[in-house]
PDB file of C-alpha atoms in Angstrom:
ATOM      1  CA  UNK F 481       0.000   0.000   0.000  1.00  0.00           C
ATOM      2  CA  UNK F 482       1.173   3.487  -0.966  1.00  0.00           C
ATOM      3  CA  UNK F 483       1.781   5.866   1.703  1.00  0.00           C
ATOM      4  CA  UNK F 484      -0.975   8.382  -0.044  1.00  0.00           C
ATOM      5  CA  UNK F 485      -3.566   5.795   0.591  1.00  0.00           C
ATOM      6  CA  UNK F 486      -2.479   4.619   4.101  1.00  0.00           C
ATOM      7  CA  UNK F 487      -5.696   6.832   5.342  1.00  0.00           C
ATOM      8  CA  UNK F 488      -7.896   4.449   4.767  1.00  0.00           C
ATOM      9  CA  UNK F 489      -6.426   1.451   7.454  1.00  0.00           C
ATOM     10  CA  UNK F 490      -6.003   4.363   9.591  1.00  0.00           C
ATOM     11  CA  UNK F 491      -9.610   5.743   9.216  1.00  0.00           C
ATOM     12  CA  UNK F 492     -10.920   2.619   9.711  1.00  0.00           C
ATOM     13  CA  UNK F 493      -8.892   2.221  13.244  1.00  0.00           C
ATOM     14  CA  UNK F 494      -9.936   5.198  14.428  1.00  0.00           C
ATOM     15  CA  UNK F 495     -13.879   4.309  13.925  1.00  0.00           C
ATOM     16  CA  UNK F 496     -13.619   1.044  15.364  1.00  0.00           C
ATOM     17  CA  UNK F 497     -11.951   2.640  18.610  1.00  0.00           C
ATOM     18  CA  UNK F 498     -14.599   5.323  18.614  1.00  0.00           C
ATOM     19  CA  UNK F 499     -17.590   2.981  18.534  1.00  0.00           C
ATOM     20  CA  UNK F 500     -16.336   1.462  21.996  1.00  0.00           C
ATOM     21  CA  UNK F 501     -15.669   4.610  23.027  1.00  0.00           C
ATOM     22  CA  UNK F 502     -19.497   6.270  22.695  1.00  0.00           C
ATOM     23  CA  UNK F 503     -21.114   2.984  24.140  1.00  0.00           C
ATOM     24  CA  UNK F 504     -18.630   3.853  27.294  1.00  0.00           C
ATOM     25  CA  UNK F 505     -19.080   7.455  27.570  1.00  0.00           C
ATOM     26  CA  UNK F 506     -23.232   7.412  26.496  1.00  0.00           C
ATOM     27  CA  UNK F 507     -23.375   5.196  29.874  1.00  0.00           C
ATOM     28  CA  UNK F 508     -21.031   7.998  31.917  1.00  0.00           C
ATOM     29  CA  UNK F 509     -23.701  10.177  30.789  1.00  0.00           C
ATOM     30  CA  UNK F 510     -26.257   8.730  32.720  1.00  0.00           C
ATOM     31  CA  UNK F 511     -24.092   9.099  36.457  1.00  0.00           C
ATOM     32  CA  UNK F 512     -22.191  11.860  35.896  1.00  0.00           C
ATOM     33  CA  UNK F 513     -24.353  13.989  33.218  1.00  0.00           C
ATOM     34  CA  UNK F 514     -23.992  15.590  30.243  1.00  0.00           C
ATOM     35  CA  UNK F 515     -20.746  17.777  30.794  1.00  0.00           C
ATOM     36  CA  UNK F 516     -19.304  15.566  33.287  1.00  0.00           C
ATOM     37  CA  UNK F 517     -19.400  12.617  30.761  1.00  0.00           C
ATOM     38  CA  UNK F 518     -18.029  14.871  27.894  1.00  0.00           C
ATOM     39  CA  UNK F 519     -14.932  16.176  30.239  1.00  0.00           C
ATOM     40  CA  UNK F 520     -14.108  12.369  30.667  1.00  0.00           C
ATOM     41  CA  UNK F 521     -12.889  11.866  27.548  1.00  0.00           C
ATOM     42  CA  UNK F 522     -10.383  14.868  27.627  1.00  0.00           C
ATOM     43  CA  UNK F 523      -9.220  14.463  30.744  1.00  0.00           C
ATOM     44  CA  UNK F 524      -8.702  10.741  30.879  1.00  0.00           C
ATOM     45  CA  UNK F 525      -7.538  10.723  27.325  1.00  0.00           C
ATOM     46  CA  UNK F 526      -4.982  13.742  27.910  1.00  0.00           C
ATOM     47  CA  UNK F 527      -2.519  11.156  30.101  1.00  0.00           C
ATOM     48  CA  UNK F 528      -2.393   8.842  26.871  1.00  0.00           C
ATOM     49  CA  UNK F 529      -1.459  11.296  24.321  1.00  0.00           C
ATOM     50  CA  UNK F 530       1.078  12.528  26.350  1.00  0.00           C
ATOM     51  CA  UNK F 531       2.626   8.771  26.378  1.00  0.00           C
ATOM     52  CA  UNK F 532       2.110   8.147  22.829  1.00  0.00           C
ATOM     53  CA  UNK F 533       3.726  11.006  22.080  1.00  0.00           C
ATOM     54  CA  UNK F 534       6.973  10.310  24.499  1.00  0.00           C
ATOM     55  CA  UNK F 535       7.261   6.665  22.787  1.00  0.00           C
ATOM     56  CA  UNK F 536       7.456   8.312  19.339  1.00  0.00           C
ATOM     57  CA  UNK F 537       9.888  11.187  20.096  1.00  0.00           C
ATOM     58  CA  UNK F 538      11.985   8.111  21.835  1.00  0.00           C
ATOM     59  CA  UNK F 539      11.384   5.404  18.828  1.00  0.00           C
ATOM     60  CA  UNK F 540      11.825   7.570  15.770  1.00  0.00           C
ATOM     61  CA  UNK F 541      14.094  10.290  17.477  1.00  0.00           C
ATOM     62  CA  UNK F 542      12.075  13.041  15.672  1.00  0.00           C
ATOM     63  CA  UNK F 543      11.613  16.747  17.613  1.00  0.00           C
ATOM     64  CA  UNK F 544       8.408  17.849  18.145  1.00  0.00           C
ATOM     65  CA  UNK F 545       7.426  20.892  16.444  1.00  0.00           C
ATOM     66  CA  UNK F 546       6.372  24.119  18.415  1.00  0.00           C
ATOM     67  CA  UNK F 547       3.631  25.793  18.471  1.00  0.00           C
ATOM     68  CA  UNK F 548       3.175  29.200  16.146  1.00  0.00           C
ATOM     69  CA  UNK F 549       0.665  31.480  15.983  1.00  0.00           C
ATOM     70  CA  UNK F 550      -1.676  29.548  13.178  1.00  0.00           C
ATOM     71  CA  UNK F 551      -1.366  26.125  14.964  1.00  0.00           C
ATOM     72  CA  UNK F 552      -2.925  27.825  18.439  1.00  0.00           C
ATOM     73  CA  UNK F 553      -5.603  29.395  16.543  1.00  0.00           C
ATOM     74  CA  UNK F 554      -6.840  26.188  14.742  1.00  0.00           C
ATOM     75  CA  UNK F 555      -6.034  23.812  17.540  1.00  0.00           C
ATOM     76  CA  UNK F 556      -8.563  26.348  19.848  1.00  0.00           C
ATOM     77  CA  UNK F 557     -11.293  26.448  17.347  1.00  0.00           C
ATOM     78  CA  UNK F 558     -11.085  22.422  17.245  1.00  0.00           C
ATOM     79  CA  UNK F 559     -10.808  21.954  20.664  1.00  0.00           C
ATOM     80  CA  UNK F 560     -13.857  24.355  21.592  1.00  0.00           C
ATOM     81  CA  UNK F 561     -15.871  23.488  18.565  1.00  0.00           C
ATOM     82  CA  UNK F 562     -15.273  19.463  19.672  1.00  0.00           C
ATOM     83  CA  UNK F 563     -16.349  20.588  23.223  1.00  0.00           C
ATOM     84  CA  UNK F 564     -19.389  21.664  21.927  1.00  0.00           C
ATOM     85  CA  UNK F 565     -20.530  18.693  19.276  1.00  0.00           C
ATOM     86  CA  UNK F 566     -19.627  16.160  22.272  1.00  0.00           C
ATOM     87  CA  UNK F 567     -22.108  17.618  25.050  1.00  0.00           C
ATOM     88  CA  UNK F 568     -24.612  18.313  22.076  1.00  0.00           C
ATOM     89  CA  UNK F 569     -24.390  14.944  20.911  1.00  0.00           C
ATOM     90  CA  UNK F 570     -24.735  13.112  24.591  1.00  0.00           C
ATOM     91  CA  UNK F 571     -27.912  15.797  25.054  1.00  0.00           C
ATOM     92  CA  UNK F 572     -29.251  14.485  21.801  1.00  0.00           C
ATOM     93  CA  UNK F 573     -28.909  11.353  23.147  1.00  0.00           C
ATOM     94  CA  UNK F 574     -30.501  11.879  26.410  1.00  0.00           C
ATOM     95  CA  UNK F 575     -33.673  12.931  24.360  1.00  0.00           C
ATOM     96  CA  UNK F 576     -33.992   9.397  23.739  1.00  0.00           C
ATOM     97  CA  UNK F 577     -33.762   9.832  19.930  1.00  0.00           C
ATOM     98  CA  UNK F 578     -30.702   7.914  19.126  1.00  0.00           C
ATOM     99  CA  UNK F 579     -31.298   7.288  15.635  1.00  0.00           C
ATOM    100  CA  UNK F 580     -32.353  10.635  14.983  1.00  0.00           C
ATOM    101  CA  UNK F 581     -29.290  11.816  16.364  1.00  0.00           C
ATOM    102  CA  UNK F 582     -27.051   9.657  14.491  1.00  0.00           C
ATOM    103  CA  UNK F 583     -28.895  10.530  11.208  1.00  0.00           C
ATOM    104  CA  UNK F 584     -27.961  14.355  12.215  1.00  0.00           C
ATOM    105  CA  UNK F 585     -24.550  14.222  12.967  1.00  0.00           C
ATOM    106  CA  UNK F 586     -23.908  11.774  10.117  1.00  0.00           C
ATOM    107  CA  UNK F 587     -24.445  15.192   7.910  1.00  0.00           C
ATOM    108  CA  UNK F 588     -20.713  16.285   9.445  1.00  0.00           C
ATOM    109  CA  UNK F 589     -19.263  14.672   6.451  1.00  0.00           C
ATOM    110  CA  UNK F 590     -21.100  16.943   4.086  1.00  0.00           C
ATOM    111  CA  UNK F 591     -20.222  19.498   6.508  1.00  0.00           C
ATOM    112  CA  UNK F 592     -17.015  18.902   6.318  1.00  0.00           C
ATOM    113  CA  UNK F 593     -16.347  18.836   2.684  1.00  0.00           C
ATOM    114  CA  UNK F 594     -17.889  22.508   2.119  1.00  0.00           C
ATOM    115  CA  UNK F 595     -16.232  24.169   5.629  1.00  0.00           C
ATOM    116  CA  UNK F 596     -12.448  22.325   4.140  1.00  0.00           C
ATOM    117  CA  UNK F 597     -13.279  24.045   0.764  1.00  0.00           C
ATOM    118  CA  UNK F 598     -13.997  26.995   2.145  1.00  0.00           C
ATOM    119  CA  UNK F 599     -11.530  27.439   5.039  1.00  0.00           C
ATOM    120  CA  UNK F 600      -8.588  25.152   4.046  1.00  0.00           C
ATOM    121  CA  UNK F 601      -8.732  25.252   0.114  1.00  0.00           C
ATOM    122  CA  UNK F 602      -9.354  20.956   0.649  1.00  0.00           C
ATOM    123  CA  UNK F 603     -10.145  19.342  -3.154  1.00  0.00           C
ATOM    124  CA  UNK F 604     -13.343  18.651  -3.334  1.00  0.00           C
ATOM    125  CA  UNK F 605     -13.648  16.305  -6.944  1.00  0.00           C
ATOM    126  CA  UNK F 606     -17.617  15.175  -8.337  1.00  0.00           C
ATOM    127  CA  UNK F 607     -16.840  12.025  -7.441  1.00  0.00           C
ATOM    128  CA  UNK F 608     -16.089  12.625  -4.081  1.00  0.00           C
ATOM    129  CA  UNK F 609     -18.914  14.917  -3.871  1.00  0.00           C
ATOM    130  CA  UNK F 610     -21.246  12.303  -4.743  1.00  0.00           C
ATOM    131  CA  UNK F 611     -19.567   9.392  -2.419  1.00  0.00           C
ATOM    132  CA  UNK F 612     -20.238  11.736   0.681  1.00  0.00           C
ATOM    133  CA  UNK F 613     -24.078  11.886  -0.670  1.00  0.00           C
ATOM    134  CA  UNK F 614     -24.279   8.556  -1.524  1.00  0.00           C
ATOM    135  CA  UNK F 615     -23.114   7.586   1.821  1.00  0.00           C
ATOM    136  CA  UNK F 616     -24.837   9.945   4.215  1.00  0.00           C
ATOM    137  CA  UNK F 617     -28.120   9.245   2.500  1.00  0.00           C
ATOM    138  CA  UNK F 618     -27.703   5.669   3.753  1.00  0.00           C
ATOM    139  CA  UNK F 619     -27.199   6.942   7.197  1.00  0.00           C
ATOM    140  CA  UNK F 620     -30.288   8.782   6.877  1.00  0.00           C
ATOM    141  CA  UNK F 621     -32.437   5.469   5.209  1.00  0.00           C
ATOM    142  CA  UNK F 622     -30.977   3.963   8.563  1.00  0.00           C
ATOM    143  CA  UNK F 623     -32.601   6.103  11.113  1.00  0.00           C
ATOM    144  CA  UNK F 624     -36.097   6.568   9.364  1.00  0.00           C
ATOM    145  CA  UNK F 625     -38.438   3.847  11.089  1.00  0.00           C
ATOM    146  CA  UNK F 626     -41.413   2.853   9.197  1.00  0.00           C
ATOM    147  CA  UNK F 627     -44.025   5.289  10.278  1.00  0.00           C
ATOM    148  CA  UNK F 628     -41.909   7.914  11.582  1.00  0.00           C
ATOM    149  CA  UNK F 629     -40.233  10.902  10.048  1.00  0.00           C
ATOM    150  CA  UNK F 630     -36.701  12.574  10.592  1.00  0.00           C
ATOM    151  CA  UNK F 631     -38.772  15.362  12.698  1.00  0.00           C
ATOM    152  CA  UNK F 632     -41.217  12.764  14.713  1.00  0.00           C
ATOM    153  CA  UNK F 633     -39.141  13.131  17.888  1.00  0.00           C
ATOM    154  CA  UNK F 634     -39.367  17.158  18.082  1.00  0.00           C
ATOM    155  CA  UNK F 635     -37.596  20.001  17.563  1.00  0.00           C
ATOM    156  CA  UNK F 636     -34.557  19.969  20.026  1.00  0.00           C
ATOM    157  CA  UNK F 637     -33.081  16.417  19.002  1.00  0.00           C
ATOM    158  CA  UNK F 638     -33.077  17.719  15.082  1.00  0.00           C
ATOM    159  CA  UNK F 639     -31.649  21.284  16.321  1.00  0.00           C
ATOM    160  CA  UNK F 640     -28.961  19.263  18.837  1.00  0.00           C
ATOM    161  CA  UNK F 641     -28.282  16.723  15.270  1.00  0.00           C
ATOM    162  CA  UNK F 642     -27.646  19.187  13.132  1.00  0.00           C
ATOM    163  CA  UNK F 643     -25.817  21.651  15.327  1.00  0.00           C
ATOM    164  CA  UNK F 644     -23.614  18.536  16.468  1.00  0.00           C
ATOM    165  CA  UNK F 645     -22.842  17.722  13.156  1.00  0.00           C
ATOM    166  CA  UNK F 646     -21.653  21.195  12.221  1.00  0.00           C
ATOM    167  CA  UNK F 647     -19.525  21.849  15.377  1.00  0.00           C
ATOM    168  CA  UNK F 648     -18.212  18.158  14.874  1.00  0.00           C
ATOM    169  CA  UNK F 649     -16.686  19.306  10.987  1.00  0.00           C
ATOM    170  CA  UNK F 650     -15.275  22.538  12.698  1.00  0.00           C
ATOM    171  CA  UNK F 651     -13.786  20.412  14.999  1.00  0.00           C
ATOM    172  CA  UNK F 652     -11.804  18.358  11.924  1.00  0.00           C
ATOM    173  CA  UNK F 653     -11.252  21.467   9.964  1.00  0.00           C
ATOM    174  CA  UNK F 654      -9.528  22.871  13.160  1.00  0.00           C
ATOM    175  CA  UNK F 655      -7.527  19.869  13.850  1.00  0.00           C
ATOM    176  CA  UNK F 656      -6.048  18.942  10.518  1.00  0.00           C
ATOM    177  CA  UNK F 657      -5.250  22.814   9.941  1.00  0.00           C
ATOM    178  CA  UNK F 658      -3.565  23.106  12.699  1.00  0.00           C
ATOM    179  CA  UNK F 659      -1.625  20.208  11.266  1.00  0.00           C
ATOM    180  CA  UNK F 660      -0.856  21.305   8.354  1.00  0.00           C
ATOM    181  CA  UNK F 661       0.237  24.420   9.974  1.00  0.00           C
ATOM    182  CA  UNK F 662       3.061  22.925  11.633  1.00  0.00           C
ATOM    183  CA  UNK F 663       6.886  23.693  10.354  1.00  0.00           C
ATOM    184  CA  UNK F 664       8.463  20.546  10.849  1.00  0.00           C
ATOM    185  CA  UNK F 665       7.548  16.699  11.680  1.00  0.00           C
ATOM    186  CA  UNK F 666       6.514  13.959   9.712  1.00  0.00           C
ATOM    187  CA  UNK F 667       2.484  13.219   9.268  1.00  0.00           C
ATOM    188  CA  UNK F 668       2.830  11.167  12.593  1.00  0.00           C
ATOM    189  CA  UNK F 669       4.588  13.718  14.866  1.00  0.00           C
ATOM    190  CA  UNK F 670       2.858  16.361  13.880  1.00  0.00           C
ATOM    191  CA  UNK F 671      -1.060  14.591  14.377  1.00  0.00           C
ATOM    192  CA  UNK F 672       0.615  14.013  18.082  1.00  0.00           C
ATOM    193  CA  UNK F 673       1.901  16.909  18.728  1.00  0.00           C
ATOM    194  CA  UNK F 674      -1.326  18.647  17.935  1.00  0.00           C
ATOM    195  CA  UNK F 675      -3.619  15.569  19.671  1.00  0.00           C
ATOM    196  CA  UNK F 676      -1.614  16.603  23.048  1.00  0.00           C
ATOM    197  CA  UNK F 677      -2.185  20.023  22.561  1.00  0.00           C
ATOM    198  CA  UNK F 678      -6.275  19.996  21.448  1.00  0.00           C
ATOM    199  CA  UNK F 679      -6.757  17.525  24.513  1.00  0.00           C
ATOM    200  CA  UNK F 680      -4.606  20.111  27.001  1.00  0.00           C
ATOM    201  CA  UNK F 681      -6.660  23.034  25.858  1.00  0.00           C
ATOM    202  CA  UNK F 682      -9.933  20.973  26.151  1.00  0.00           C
ATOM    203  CA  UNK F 683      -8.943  19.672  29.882  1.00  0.00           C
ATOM    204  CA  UNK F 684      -8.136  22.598  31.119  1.00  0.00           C
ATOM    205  CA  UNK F 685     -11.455  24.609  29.686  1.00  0.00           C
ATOM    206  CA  UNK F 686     -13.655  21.832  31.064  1.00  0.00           C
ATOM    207  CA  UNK F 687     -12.058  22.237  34.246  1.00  0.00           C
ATOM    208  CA  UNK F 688     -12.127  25.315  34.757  1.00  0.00           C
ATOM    209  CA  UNK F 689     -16.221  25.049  33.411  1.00  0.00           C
ATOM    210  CA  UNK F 690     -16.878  22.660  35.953  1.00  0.00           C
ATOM    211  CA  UNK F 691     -14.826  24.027  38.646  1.00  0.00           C
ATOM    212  CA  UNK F 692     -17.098  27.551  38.601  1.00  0.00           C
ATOM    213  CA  UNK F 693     -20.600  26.127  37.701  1.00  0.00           C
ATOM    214  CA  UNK F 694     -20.962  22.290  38.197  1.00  0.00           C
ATOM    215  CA  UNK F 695     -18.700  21.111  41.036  1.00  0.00           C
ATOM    216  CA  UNK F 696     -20.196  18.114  41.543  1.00  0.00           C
ATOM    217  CA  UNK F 697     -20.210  16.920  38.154  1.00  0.00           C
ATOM    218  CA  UNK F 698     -16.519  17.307  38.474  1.00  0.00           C
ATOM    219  CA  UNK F 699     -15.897  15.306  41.569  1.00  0.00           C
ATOM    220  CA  UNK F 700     -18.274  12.478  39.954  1.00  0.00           C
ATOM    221  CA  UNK F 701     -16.252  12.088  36.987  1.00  0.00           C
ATOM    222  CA  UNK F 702     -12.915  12.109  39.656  1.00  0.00           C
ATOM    223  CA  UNK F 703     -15.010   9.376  41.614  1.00  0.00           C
ATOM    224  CA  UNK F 704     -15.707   7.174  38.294  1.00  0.00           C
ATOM    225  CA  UNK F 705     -12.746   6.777  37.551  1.00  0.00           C
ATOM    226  CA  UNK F 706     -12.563   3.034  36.503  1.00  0.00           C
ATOM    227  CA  UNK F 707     -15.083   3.759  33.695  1.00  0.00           C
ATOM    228  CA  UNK F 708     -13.743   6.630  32.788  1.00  0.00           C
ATOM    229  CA  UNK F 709     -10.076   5.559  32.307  1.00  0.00           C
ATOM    230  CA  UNK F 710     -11.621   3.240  29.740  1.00  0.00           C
ATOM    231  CA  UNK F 711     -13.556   5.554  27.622  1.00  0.00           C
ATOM    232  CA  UNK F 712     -10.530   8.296  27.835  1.00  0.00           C
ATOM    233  CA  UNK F 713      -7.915   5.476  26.366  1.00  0.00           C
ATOM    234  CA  UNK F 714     -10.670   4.345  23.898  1.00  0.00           C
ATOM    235  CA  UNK F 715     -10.738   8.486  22.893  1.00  0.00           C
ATOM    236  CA  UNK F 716      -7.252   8.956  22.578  1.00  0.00           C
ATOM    237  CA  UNK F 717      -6.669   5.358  20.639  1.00  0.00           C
ATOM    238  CA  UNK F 718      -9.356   7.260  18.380  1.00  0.00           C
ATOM    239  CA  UNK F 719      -8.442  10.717  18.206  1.00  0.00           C
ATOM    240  CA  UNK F 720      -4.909   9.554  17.394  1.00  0.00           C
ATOM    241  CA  UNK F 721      -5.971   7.301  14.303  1.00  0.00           C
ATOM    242  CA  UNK F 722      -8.502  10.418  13.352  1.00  0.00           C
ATOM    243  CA  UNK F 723      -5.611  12.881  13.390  1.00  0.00           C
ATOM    244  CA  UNK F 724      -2.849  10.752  11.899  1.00  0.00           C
ATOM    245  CA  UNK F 725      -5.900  10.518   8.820  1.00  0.00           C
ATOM    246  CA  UNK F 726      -6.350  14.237   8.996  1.00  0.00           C
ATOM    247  CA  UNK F 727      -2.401  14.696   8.429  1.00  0.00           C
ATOM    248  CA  UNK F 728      -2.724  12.222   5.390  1.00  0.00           C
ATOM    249  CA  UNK F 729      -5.435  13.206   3.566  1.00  0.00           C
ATOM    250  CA  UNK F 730      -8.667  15.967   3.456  1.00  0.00           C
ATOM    251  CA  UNK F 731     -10.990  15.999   6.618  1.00  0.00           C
ATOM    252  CA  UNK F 732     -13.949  15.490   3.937  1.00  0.00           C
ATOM    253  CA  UNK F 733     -12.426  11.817   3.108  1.00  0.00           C
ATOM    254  CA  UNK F 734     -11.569  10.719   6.591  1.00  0.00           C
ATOM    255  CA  UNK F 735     -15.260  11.923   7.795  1.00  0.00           C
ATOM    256  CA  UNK F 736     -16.765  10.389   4.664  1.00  0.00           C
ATOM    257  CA  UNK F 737     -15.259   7.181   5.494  1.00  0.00           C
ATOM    258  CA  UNK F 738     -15.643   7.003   8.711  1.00  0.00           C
ATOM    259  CA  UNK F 739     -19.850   6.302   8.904  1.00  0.00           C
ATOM    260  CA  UNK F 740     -18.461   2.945   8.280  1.00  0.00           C
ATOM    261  CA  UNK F 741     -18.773   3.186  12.053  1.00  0.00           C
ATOM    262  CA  UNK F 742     -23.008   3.311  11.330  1.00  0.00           C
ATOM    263  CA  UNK F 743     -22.527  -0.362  10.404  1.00  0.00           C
ATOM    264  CA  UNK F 744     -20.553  -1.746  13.466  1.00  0.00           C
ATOM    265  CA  UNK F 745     -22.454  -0.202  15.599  1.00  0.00           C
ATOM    266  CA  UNK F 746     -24.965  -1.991  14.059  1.00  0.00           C
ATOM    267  CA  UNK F 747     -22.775  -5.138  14.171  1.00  0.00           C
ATOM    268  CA  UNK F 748     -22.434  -4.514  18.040  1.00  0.00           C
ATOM    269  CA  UNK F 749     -26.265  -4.144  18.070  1.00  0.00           C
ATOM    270  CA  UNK F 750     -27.220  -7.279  16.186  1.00  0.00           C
ATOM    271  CA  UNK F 751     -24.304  -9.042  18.351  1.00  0.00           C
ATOM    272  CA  UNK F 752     -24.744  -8.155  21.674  1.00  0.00           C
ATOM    273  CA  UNK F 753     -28.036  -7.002  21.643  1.00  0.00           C
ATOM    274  CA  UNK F 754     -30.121  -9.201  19.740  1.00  0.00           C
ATOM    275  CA  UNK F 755     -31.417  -6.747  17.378  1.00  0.00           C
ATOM    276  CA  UNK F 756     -32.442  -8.124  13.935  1.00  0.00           C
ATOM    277  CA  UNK F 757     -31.435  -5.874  10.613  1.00  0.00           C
ATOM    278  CA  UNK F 758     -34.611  -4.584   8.911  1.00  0.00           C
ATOM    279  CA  UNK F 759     -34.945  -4.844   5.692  1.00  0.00           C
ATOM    280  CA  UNK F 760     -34.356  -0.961   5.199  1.00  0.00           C
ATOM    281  CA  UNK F 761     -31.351  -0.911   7.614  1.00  0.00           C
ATOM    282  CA  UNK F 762     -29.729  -3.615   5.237  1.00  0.00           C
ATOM    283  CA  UNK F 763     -30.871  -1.157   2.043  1.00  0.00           C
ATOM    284  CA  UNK F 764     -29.094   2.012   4.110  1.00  0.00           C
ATOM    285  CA  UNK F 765     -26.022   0.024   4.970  1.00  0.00           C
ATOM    286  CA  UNK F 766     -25.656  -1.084   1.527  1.00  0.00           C
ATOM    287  CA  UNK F 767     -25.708   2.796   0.098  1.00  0.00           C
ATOM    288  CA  UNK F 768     -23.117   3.298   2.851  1.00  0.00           C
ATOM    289  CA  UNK F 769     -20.929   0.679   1.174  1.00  0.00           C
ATOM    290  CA  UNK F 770     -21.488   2.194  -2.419  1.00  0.00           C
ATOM    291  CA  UNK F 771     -20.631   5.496  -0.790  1.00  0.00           C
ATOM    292  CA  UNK F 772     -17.766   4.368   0.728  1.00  0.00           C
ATOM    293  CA  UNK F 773     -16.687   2.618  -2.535  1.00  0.00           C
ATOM    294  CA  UNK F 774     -17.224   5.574  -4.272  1.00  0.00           C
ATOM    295  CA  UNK F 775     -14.719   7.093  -2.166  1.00  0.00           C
ATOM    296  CA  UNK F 776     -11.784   4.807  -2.458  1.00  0.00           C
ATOM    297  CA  UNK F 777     -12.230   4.756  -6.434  1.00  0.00           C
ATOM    298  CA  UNK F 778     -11.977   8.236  -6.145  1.00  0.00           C
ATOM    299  CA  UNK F 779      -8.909   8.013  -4.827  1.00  0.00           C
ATOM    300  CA  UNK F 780      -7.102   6.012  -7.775  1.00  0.00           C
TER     301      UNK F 780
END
């Protein structure tokens, strides 16, 4: 495999790790609230990057890059903008509209592609265009039950969806500029470098947020620790694949091919859960594979 298309292993990493990581946290959510359960994944996580990125300044001998100017502006915007699609997500979630939700922030990839184009100059070819519509439109066949309608569970999950979604493609554009806007480094030193520093900035505003207004979500998520040590090494594992994709390639392919975690979540569902695979499910998923296929020809 060439080293252009080693995004794609990376990507797929990085959604796998993720899935474990939202069953974890979406059950935080429920002892230590919203905010509480979205600090847990920076703060626990923040320990790991830090490691990861000691063992590759020791193994590969490479210095890690410093900070300018650029990098601090884009790393804040995706660490804030991150802040916010997390705790909008797990209040989606507490709506009880799950696969509303998902359908919602499933648009980031579409999101993604136009804020790239717009903000980083990111390539954005027909084919690729129509992959990320292909694919999303699967996630949306998903999440329609027989009966119901995208809107059927009110306003709020819908408005927390779609705002999730966008602050979610902020939160890549943010990241893989900052990135890019590193001097020196190869792909992998520089995706660490800037995974230590969005998880930093996002520890220490979450602390400081829960410190002033919500003290004793902050002492819950010190008390849960066990589960939360989990679901911040799942994060990091995650974040680091999703950045090392970011330095490889545009946000708008990484995001695109991640909804292949849609299916094993629905993998984990069928599995663990006993939940059989409708016949529209199976006609979404399928649109997510010709979406995703899409993709990689693109690529060629």
């Amino acid at each position: 495999m060439t080293t252009s298309l080693l995004w794609i292993p990376v990507t797929l990493a990085a959604a796998a790790a993720q899935t474990g990581r939202n069953a974890t946290q979406r059950r935080l959510t429920e002892t230590i609230g919203t905010v509480g359960a979205t600090q847990v994944r920076f703060l626990y996580g923040f320990p790991f990057a830090l490691l990861a990125l000691a063992v590759m300044n020791l193994v590969t001998g490479e210095v890690v890059p410093g900070p300018n100017a650029t990098f601090l502006a884009y790393a804040l915007t995706g660490a804030v903008t991150q802040i916010l699609a997390t705790a909008l997500m797990l209040a989606a979630m507490r709506e009880r509209a799950f696969s509303v939700v998902t359908a919602y922030t499933k648009t980031e990839p579409v999101q993604v592609a136009l804020f790239g184009l717009v903000l980083l100059g990111d390539h954005l070819t027909l084919a690729m265009a129509l992959a990320i519509a292909v694919a999303t439109s699967g996630v949306l066949l998903m999440s329609v039950k027989p009966g119901t309608s995208l809107t059927s569970s009110g306003a709020k999950p819908v408005v927390f969806g779609l705002a999730s979604g966008a602050f979610f493609a902020l939160a890549a554009i943010g990241f893989r500029g900052a990135i890019l806007s590193l001097d020196q480094g190869s792909p992998l030193i520089r995706a660490s470098t800037t995974l230590v520093w969005g998880l930093g900035l996002q520890t220490v505003i979450l602390m400081i947020w829960l410190g002033l207004l919500d003290r004793k979500a902050l002492v819950a998520s010190f008390k849960a620790w066990r589960p939360s040590l989990g679901a911040g090494f799942l994060g990091a594992l995650a974040s680091q694949f999703w950045f090392i994709g970011f330095a490889l390639t545009t946000a708008a392919n990484v995001r695109t091919l991640a909804l292949v975690e849609v299916l094993m979540a629905q993998a984990v569902s069928h599995r663990f859960l006993a939940q059989a695979t409708t016949r529209r499910e199976l006609a979404g998923m399928l649109l997510i594979l010709a979406g995703v296929g899409l993709l990689l020809l693109a690529q060629r």
